[in-house]
Amino acid sequence: MAFLSDALARVKPSPTIAVSSKARELKAAGKDVISLGAGEPDFDTPDNIKEAAIKAIRDGKTKYTNVDGIPELKQAICAKFKRENNLDYKPSQVMAAPGGKKVIFNAMVATLNPGDEVVIPAPYWVSYPDIVLLAGGTCVFAEAGIGTKFKLSPETLEAAITPKTKWVIFNHPSNPTGAAYTRDELKALTDVLLRHPQVWVLSDDMYEHLVYDGFKFTTPAEIEPALYDRTLTVNGVSKAYAMTGWRIGYCGGPEALIKAMTTLQSQTTSNPTSISQWASVEALNGTQDFLPVRADSFKQRRDLIVSMLNDADGIDCPTPEGAFYVFPSCAGLIGKKTPGGKVLENDEDVVTALLEDEGVAVVHGAAFGLSPYFRISYATSAEELEEAGRRIQRFCASLK
Ligand SMILES: Cc1ncc(COP(=O)(O)O)c(C=O)c1O
C-alpha cells in the first residue's frame, strides 16, 4: 500500500517558491544574489491596518469566528464590491478565507468531479493547474502568447470550451505577465461565454489596484450582468495592501456556491485568523490614499526594467498594463553558448545560467506554462532593479 495519496502525486511544489529558496541558499553561502522571483510587494503593511490588528488583540478578538468571516468583514467586502466594481452582493453571497489561494481551492474542490474540465489561459499563475488537479478536475490550457500581448483571444477561448467545461479561470492583471484586458477585450471574451451556459467564470482580480497609465480595470460580472449568476469574483488583501503574510482572501458569487465553499472551509481551516480579519476590515474600509502612490512607484519600476530588458541582446519585453511582473521572451538566447561552454536549450537553462553566472534569480516561463520566457517580479528597489538590468545585459552580451 502506498503511503502517500494519489491526489498528492498530481501536484508539484511551487516552482516560484523553489527559485526564492535557491536564491536564499546562494545568498547564505556568500554569493551576491538579486532575487526577482518572489510575488509580493516590497512595501510594508500600512500602519492603520497594523493598528487595527493590535486593537483586535487587545480587545480579545482572538477566538473562533463564523467560518465565512466576521459580519463586519463581510459587510466591508460587500461595500468594496459595490464601490469599486459596481457589483451588488449580499453578505450571504460573500466569504473570507485564509488567502485568495484558499478561495480558489474551496471553489474547485466544492464543484469539480472527475472529467470536469477547467480552461486556464497560459501562461498562468502556477497554482491554478495544481489546485484543479488536486480537486480531481482536468486542465485545458488556452495559449495567450506574446503575439496577442499575452491576452486570450475569443477564438482561442471558444476552441478550448467543450461540453465538459465547468469553469474558465480569468486573471488580470496577470501573474506572470502583467497583461490586463480593456473593457472591450474582456467583453469579447464574455460574449463567447454567453454562448456556453454550462460554463462558470472564476475571475481572479487579485492585482486589480496595480494598473498603470490610467488603465481602467473591469471584471466579468460587472461588464456582463448575464454572467453574474455563474461568476465567482475573487480578490484579497495580499497584493493591494501589502498583506501577503496575513492570509485573507475573499470572494463574491451565487449564494449556493458560497454555501458549499463554506461547508468545505468548515472542515478544513475553519475561519481565517480573527486578527487578520479585523485588519482586513480596516484595509477595505479605511483610507485608500496610498494605493495610487504605490501604483505610481510600481509603474516607474516597470518602465525602468522594461527599457533595460529591451536593451539586452536577444530579449524582447512587451510593456504590461499592470501587476508587478514582466514576462520577457528569451527566444533570442536559445541555442547560444555561455562563456562556461553551456548551450542554452530552453528557458530553464537560461535562468539557471543567469543565476550561476550573474547572480540574478528569475523564474523560467515553463513553470507558468509558456516557453521560452522568464518572469521578473520588479517589486524591489530601483537600485537593485537597475543592477539586475545591467547584469542581464552583461549576461546576454557574454553569450556566443
Ligand atoms: C494571480 C494570483 N491569484 C491569487 C494569489 C493568491 O494570493 P493570496 O493567497 O496571498 O491571497 C496570487 C498570489 O501570488 C496570485 O498571484
Coordinates of C-alpha atoms and ligand atoms in Angstrom, one line a residue:
M1 CA 0.0 0.0 0.0
A2 CA 1.4 3.4 -1.0
F3 CA 1.8 5.7 2.0
L4 CA 1.3 9.0 0.0
S5 CA -2.1 9.6 -1.7
D6 CA -2.7 9.5 -5.4
A7 CA -4.0 13.1 -5.1
L8 CA -0.7 14.3 -3.8
A9 CA 1.1 12.7 -6.8
R10 CA -0.9 15.0 -9.1
V11 CA 0.6 18.2 -7.5
K12 CA 4.2 19.6 -7.6
P13 CA 5.9 22.0 -5.3
S14 CA 5.6 25.7 -6.3
P15 CA 8.4 26.5 -8.7
T16 CA 8.4 30.2 -7.7
I17 CA 9.0 29.2 -4.1
A18 CA 11.8 26.9 -5.3
V19 CA 13.5 29.8 -7.0
S20 CA 13.3 32.0 -3.9
S21 CA 14.7 29.2 -1.8
K22 CA 17.6 28.6 -4.2
A23 CA 18.4 32.3 -4.2
R24 CA 18.3 32.4 -0.4
E25 CA 20.6 29.4 -0.2
L26 CA 23.2 31.0 -2.6
K27 CA 23.0 34.3 -0.6
A28 CA 23.6 32.3 2.7
A29 CA 26.6 30.8 1.0
G30 CA 28.0 34.3 0.4
K31 CA 27.0 34.8 -3.3
D32 CA 25.8 38.3 -4.3
V33 CA 22.3 37.4 -5.5
I34 CA 19.5 39.7 -6.6
S35 CA 16.2 37.9 -6.2
L36 CA 13.5 38.8 -8.6
G37 CA 11.5 35.6 -8.0
A38 CA 9.1 36.5 -5.2
G39 CA 5.5 37.5 -5.9
E40 CA 5.0 40.0 -3.2
P41 CA 5.1 43.8 -2.8
D42 CA 8.2 45.2 -1.1
F43 CA 6.1 47.8 0.8
D44 CA 5.1 47.3 4.4
T45 CA 1.5 46.8 5.6
P46 CA 0.1 50.4 6.3
D47 CA 0.1 51.5 9.9
N48 CA -3.6 52.0 10.2
I49 CA -4.1 48.3 9.3
K50 CA -1.4 47.1 11.8
E51 CA -3.1 49.2 14.5
A52 CA -6.5 47.6 13.8
A53 CA -4.9 44.2 14.3
I54 CA -3.2 45.3 17.6
K55 CA -6.5 46.7 18.8
A56 CA -8.2 43.4 17.9
I57 CA -5.7 41.5 20.1
R58 CA -6.1 44.0 23.0
D59 CA -9.9 43.7 22.7
G60 CA -9.7 40.0 23.0
K61 CA -10.9 39.3 19.4
T62 CA -8.9 36.2 19.4
K63 CA -11.4 33.4 19.3
Y64 CA -13.1 31.3 16.6
T65 CA -15.3 33.4 14.3
N66 CA -18.0 32.4 11.8
V67 CA -16.4 30.1 9.2
D68 CA -17.1 32.5 6.4
G69 CA -15.9 35.6 8.3
I70 CA -17.0 38.1 10.9
P71 CA -20.1 40.1 9.9
E72 CA -18.0 43.4 9.9
L73 CA -15.6 41.9 7.3
K74 CA -18.4 40.5 5.1
Q75 CA -20.1 44.0 5.2
A76 CA -16.7 45.6 4.2
I77 CA -16.4 43.1 1.3
C78 CA -19.9 43.8 0.0
A79 CA -19.2 47.6 0.2
K80 CA -15.9 47.1 -1.6
F81 CA -17.5 45.2 -4.5
K82 CA -20.2 47.9 -4.8
R83 CA -17.8 50.8 -4.6
E84 CA -15.0 49.5 -6.8
N85 CA -16.7 47.0 -9.1
N86 CA -20.4 48.1 -9.1
L87 CA -21.3 44.6 -8.1
D88 CA -24.2 44.0 -5.7
Y89 CA -23.6 41.1 -3.3
K90 CA -25.5 40.4 -0.1
P91 CA -23.5 39.2 2.9
S92 CA -24.8 35.6 2.2
Q93 CA -23.0 35.9 -1.2
V94 CA -19.5 36.6 0.1
M95 CA -17.0 34.8 2.2
A96 CA -13.5 35.3 3.5
A97 CA -10.8 32.6 3.5
P98 CA -7.2 32.2 4.6
G99 CA -5.8 33.7 1.3
G100 CA -7.1 34.0 -2.2
K101 CA -5.4 30.7 -2.9
K102 CA -7.8 29.0 -0.4
V103 CA -10.8 30.8 -2.0
I104 CA -9.8 29.2 -5.4
F105 CA -9.1 25.8 -3.7
N106 CA -12.6 26.0 -2.0
A107 CA -14.3 26.7 -5.3
M108 CA -12.6 23.9 -7.2
V109 CA -12.9 21.2 -4.5
A110 CA -16.6 22.2 -3.9
T111 CA -17.5 21.9 -7.6
L112 CA -15.2 19.6 -9.6
N113 CA -16.0 16.0 -10.4
P114 CA -13.7 13.6 -12.3
G115 CA -13.8 14.5 -16.0
D116 CA -14.8 18.1 -15.5
E117 CA -12.6 20.5 -17.4
V118 CA -11.3 23.9 -16.4
V119 CA -10.0 26.2 -19.1
I120 CA -6.8 28.0 -17.9
P121 CA -5.2 30.7 -20.2
A122 CA -1.4 30.1 -20.5
P123 CA 0.8 31.5 -19.2
Y124 CA -0.9 31.1 -15.9
W125 CA -0.4 31.6 -12.1
V126 CA 1.4 28.4 -11.1
S127 CA -1.2 27.3 -8.6
Y128 CA -4.2 27.1 -10.9
P129 CA -3.3 23.7 -12.5
D130 CA -2.3 22.1 -9.3
I131 CA -5.5 23.2 -7.5
V132 CA -7.6 21.8 -10.4
L133 CA -5.7 18.5 -10.4
L134 CA -5.9 18.2 -6.6
A135 CA -9.7 18.7 -6.9
G136 CA -9.9 15.9 -9.4
G137 CA -10.5 18.1 -12.5
T138 CA -8.8 18.2 -15.9
C139 CA -6.9 21.3 -17.1
V140 CA -7.4 22.6 -20.6
F141 CA -4.8 25.2 -21.5
A142 CA -5.6 28.0 -23.8
E143 CA -2.5 29.8 -25.1
A144 CA -2.3 33.6 -24.8
G145 CA 1.2 34.3 -26.2
I146 CA 3.3 37.3 -26.9
G147 CA 1.6 37.8 -30.3
T148 CA -1.6 38.9 -28.5
K149 CA 0.3 40.7 -25.8
F150 CA -0.4 37.6 -23.5
K151 CA -4.2 38.1 -23.8
L152 CA -6.6 35.3 -24.6
S153 CA -8.4 35.8 -27.9
P154 CA -12.1 35.0 -28.2
E155 CA -11.3 32.4 -30.9
T156 CA -8.8 30.6 -28.6
L157 CA -11.3 30.6 -25.8
E158 CA -14.1 29.3 -28.0
A159 CA -11.8 26.5 -29.2
A160 CA -10.9 25.4 -25.6
I161 CA -14.5 25.0 -24.5
T162 CA -16.1 21.6 -24.7
P163 CA -19.4 20.1 -23.3
K164 CA -17.3 19.1 -20.3
T165 CA -16.0 22.6 -19.4
K166 CA -17.2 23.6 -15.9
W167 CA -15.0 26.7 -15.3
V168 CA -12.9 29.2 -17.1
I169 CA -10.3 31.0 -14.9
F170 CA -9.6 34.6 -15.8
N171 CA -6.8 36.5 -14.1
H172 CA -6.0 40.1 -14.9
P173 CA -3.8 42.0 -14.4
S174 CA -2.0 38.7 -14.8
N175 CA 0.6 36.9 -12.8
P176 CA 3.0 36.2 -14.6
T177 CA 2.7 38.6 -17.5
G178 CA 1.1 41.8 -16.0
A179 CA -1.3 41.9 -19.0
A180 CA -4.7 43.4 -18.3
Y181 CA -7.8 43.4 -20.6
T182 CA -9.5 46.5 -21.7
R183 CA -13.3 46.6 -21.2
D184 CA -13.8 45.8 -24.9
E185 CA -11.3 42.9 -24.8
L186 CA -13.0 41.4 -21.8
K187 CA -16.4 41.9 -23.4
A188 CA -15.3 39.9 -26.4
L189 CA -14.5 37.0 -24.1
T190 CA -17.7 37.3 -22.0
D191 CA -19.6 37.2 -25.3
V192 CA -18.1 33.8 -26.0
L193 CA -19.2 32.6 -22.6
L194 CA -22.8 33.7 -23.2
R195 CA -22.9 31.0 -25.8
H196 CA -22.0 28.3 -23.3
P197 CA -24.4 28.4 -20.4
Q198 CA -22.9 25.5 -18.6
V199 CA -19.5 27.3 -18.1
W200 CA -18.8 29.2 -14.9
V201 CA -16.3 32.0 -14.6
L202 CA -13.7 32.4 -11.9
S203 CA -12.3 35.9 -12.1
D204 CA -9.1 36.3 -10.1
D205 CA -8.8 40.1 -9.6
M206 CA -6.0 40.0 -7.1
Y207 CA -4.0 42.7 -8.8
E208 CA -6.9 45.0 -9.5
H209 CA -5.3 48.0 -7.9
L210 CA -1.9 47.6 -9.6
V211 CA -2.7 49.2 -13.1
Y212 CA -0.8 52.0 -14.7
D213 CA -1.0 54.8 -17.3
G214 CA -4.7 55.4 -16.5
F215 CA -5.8 51.9 -17.3
K216 CA -9.4 51.2 -16.2
F217 CA -9.9 47.8 -14.5
T218 CA -13.1 45.9 -15.1
T219 CA -14.3 42.4 -14.1
P220 CA -16.6 40.0 -16.0
A221 CA -19.7 40.1 -13.7
E222 CA -19.6 43.9 -13.9
I223 CA -19.5 44.2 -17.6
E224 CA -21.7 41.3 -18.5
P225 CA -24.6 41.1 -15.9
A226 CA -25.9 37.9 -17.7
L227 CA -22.9 36.1 -16.3
Y228 CA -23.5 37.3 -12.7
D229 CA -25.3 34.1 -11.7
R230 CA -22.3 31.9 -12.8
T231 CA -19.4 34.0 -11.8
L232 CA -17.2 33.9 -8.7
T233 CA -15.3 37.2 -8.3
V234 CA -12.1 36.6 -6.3
N235 CA -10.0 39.1 -4.6
G236 CA -7.8 39.6 -1.5
V237 CA -5.8 42.0 0.6
S238 CA -2.4 40.4 -0.1
K239 CA -1.2 42.4 -3.1
A240 CA -3.1 45.7 -2.9
Y241 CA -2.5 46.3 0.8
A242 CA 0.9 44.5 1.1
M243 CA -0.6 41.9 3.4
T244 CA 0.7 38.6 2.0
G245 CA 1.5 37.2 5.4
W246 CA -1.9 38.0 6.9
R247 CA -3.7 35.4 4.7
I248 CA -7.0 36.9 3.8
G249 CA -8.7 36.4 0.5
Y250 CA -12.4 36.8 -0.3
C251 CA -15.0 36.3 -3.0
G252 CA -18.5 37.1 -4.2
G253 CA -20.8 34.8 -6.1
P254 CA -24.1 32.9 -6.1
E255 CA -25.3 32.0 -2.6
A256 CA -25.4 28.2 -3.3
L257 CA -21.8 28.2 -4.3
I258 CA -20.7 30.3 -1.3
K259 CA -22.6 27.9 1.0
A260 CA -20.9 24.9 -0.5
M261 CA -17.5 26.6 -0.2
T262 CA -18.2 27.5 3.4
T263 CA -19.1 23.9 4.2
L264 CA -15.7 22.8 2.8
Q265 CA -13.9 25.5 4.7
S266 CA -15.7 24.5 7.9
Q267 CA -13.9 21.1 7.7
T268 CA -10.5 22.3 6.5
T269 CA -9.2 25.5 8.0
S270 CA -12.4 26.8 9.8
N271 CA -12.4 30.6 9.9
P272 CA -9.5 32.7 8.7
T273 CA -7.4 34.2 11.5
S274 CA -9.6 36.5 13.6
I275 CA -7.0 39.2 14.0
S276 CA -6.3 39.3 10.2
Q277 CA -10.0 39.7 9.6
W278 CA -10.1 42.8 11.8
A279 CA -7.0 44.1 10.0
S280 CA -8.8 43.5 6.7
V281 CA -11.9 45.4 7.8
E282 CA -9.6 48.4 8.2
A283 CA -7.8 47.7 4.9
L284 CA -11.1 47.7 3.0
N285 CA -13.0 50.4 4.9
G286 CA -10.0 52.7 5.8
T287 CA -8.1 55.2 3.7
Q288 CA -7.2 54.1 0.2
D289 CA -5.0 57.1 -0.4
F290 CA -1.7 55.1 -0.5
L291 CA -2.9 52.9 -3.4
P292 CA -2.2 55.3 -6.3
V293 CA 1.1 56.4 -4.6
R294 CA 2.3 52.8 -4.5
A295 CA 0.9 52.1 -8.0
D296 CA 3.0 55.0 -9.3
S297 CA 6.1 53.7 -7.7
F298 CA 5.5 50.3 -9.4
K299 CA 4.9 52.0 -12.7
Q300 CA 8.3 53.7 -12.5
R301 CA 10.0 50.5 -11.8
R302 CA 8.1 48.7 -14.6
D303 CA 9.3 51.4 -17.1
L304 CA 12.9 51.0 -15.8
I305 CA 13.1 47.3 -16.2
V306 CA 11.2 47.1 -19.5
S307 CA 13.6 49.6 -21.0
M308 CA 16.7 47.8 -19.7
L309 CA 15.5 44.4 -20.8
N310 CA 14.7 45.7 -24.3
D311 CA 18.3 47.0 -24.5
A312 CA 19.6 43.4 -23.8
D313 CA 20.7 41.4 -26.8
G314 CA 18.1 38.6 -27.6
I315 CA 15.4 39.7 -25.2
D316 CA 12.0 41.1 -26.2
C317 CA 9.8 42.6 -23.4
P318 CA 6.3 44.0 -24.0
T319 CA 5.1 46.7 -21.6
P320 CA 2.4 45.2 -19.4
E321 CA -0.6 47.2 -18.1
G322 CA -0.4 46.1 -14.5
A323 CA 0.7 43.8 -11.6
F324 CA 4.4 43.9 -10.7
Y325 CA 5.7 41.3 -13.2
V326 CA 7.2 41.4 -16.7
F327 CA 7.4 38.3 -18.9
P328 CA 10.1 38.8 -21.5
S329 CA 10.8 36.4 -24.3
C330 CA 14.3 34.9 -24.3
A331 CA 13.8 33.2 -27.7
G332 CA 16.9 35.2 -29.0
L333 CA 19.1 33.4 -26.4
I334 CA 18.1 29.8 -27.2
G335 CA 20.9 27.9 -28.9
K336 CA 23.6 30.3 -27.7
K337 CA 26.6 29.2 -25.5
T338 CA 27.7 30.7 -22.2
P339 CA 31.4 31.6 -21.5
G340 CA 31.5 28.3 -19.5
G341 CA 30.5 26.3 -22.6
K342 CA 26.9 25.5 -21.7
V343 CA 24.5 25.6 -24.6
L344 CA 21.1 27.2 -23.6
E345 CA 18.5 24.8 -24.9
N346 CA 15.4 26.2 -23.1
D347 CA 14.3 28.9 -20.7
E348 CA 15.2 26.8 -17.7
D349 CA 18.8 26.7 -18.9
V350 CA 18.7 30.5 -19.4
V351 CA 17.5 31.2 -15.8
T352 CA 19.9 28.7 -14.3
A353 CA 22.9 30.2 -16.2
L354 CA 21.7 33.7 -15.3
L355 CA 21.7 32.8 -11.6
E356 CA 25.0 31.0 -11.7
D357 CA 26.9 33.5 -13.9
E358 CA 25.4 36.8 -12.7
G359 CA 23.5 36.1 -9.5
V360 CA 20.1 37.2 -10.8
A361 CA 17.2 34.9 -9.7
V362 CA 14.1 34.9 -12.0
V363 CA 11.6 32.1 -12.9
H364 CA 11.5 30.3 -16.2
G365 CA 8.5 30.5 -18.4
A366 CA 7.8 26.8 -18.5
A367 CA 6.8 27.0 -14.8
F368 CA 3.9 29.2 -16.0
G369 CA 3.1 27.1 -19.0
L370 CA 4.8 29.1 -21.8
S371 CA 8.3 29.0 -23.2
P372 CA 10.8 30.4 -23.9
Y373 CA 10.2 33.3 -21.5
F374 CA 11.0 34.2 -17.9
R375 CA 9.2 36.1 -15.2
I376 CA 10.7 39.0 -13.3
S377 CA 9.0 40.4 -10.3
Y378 CA 10.0 44.1 -10.1
A379 CA 8.7 44.6 -6.6
T380 CA 12.2 45.5 -5.4
S381 CA 14.2 48.8 -5.1
A382 CA 15.0 50.8 -8.2
E383 CA 18.8 50.4 -7.3
E384 CA 18.5 46.6 -7.2
L385 CA 16.5 46.6 -10.4
E386 CA 19.0 48.7 -12.2
E387 CA 21.8 46.5 -11.1
A388 CA 19.8 43.4 -12.2
G389 CA 19.2 45.0 -15.6
R390 CA 22.9 45.7 -16.0
R391 CA 23.7 42.1 -15.1
I392 CA 21.1 40.7 -17.5
Q393 CA 22.6 42.9 -20.3
R394 CA 26.1 41.7 -19.5
F395 CA 24.9 38.1 -19.4
C396 CA 23.3 38.4 -22.8
A397 CA 26.3 40.1 -24.3
S398 CA 28.5 37.3 -22.9
L399 CA 26.7 34.6 -25.0
K400 CA 28.1 33.3 -28.3
Ligands
LIG1 C1 -2.9 35.6 -9.6 C2 -2.9 35.3 -8.1 N1 -4.0 34.9 -7.6 C3 -4.1 34.6 -6.3 C4 -3.0 34.7 -5.5 C5 -3.1 34.3 -4.0 O1 -2.9 35.2 -3.1 P1 -3.1 35.0 -1.6 O2 -3.3 33.6 -1.3 O3 -1.9 35.6 -0.9 O4 -4.4 35.8 -1.3 C6 -1.8 35.1 -6.0 C7 -0.5 35.1 -5.2 O5 0.6 35.1 -5.7 C8 -1.7 35.4 -7.4 O6 -0.6 35.8 -8.0

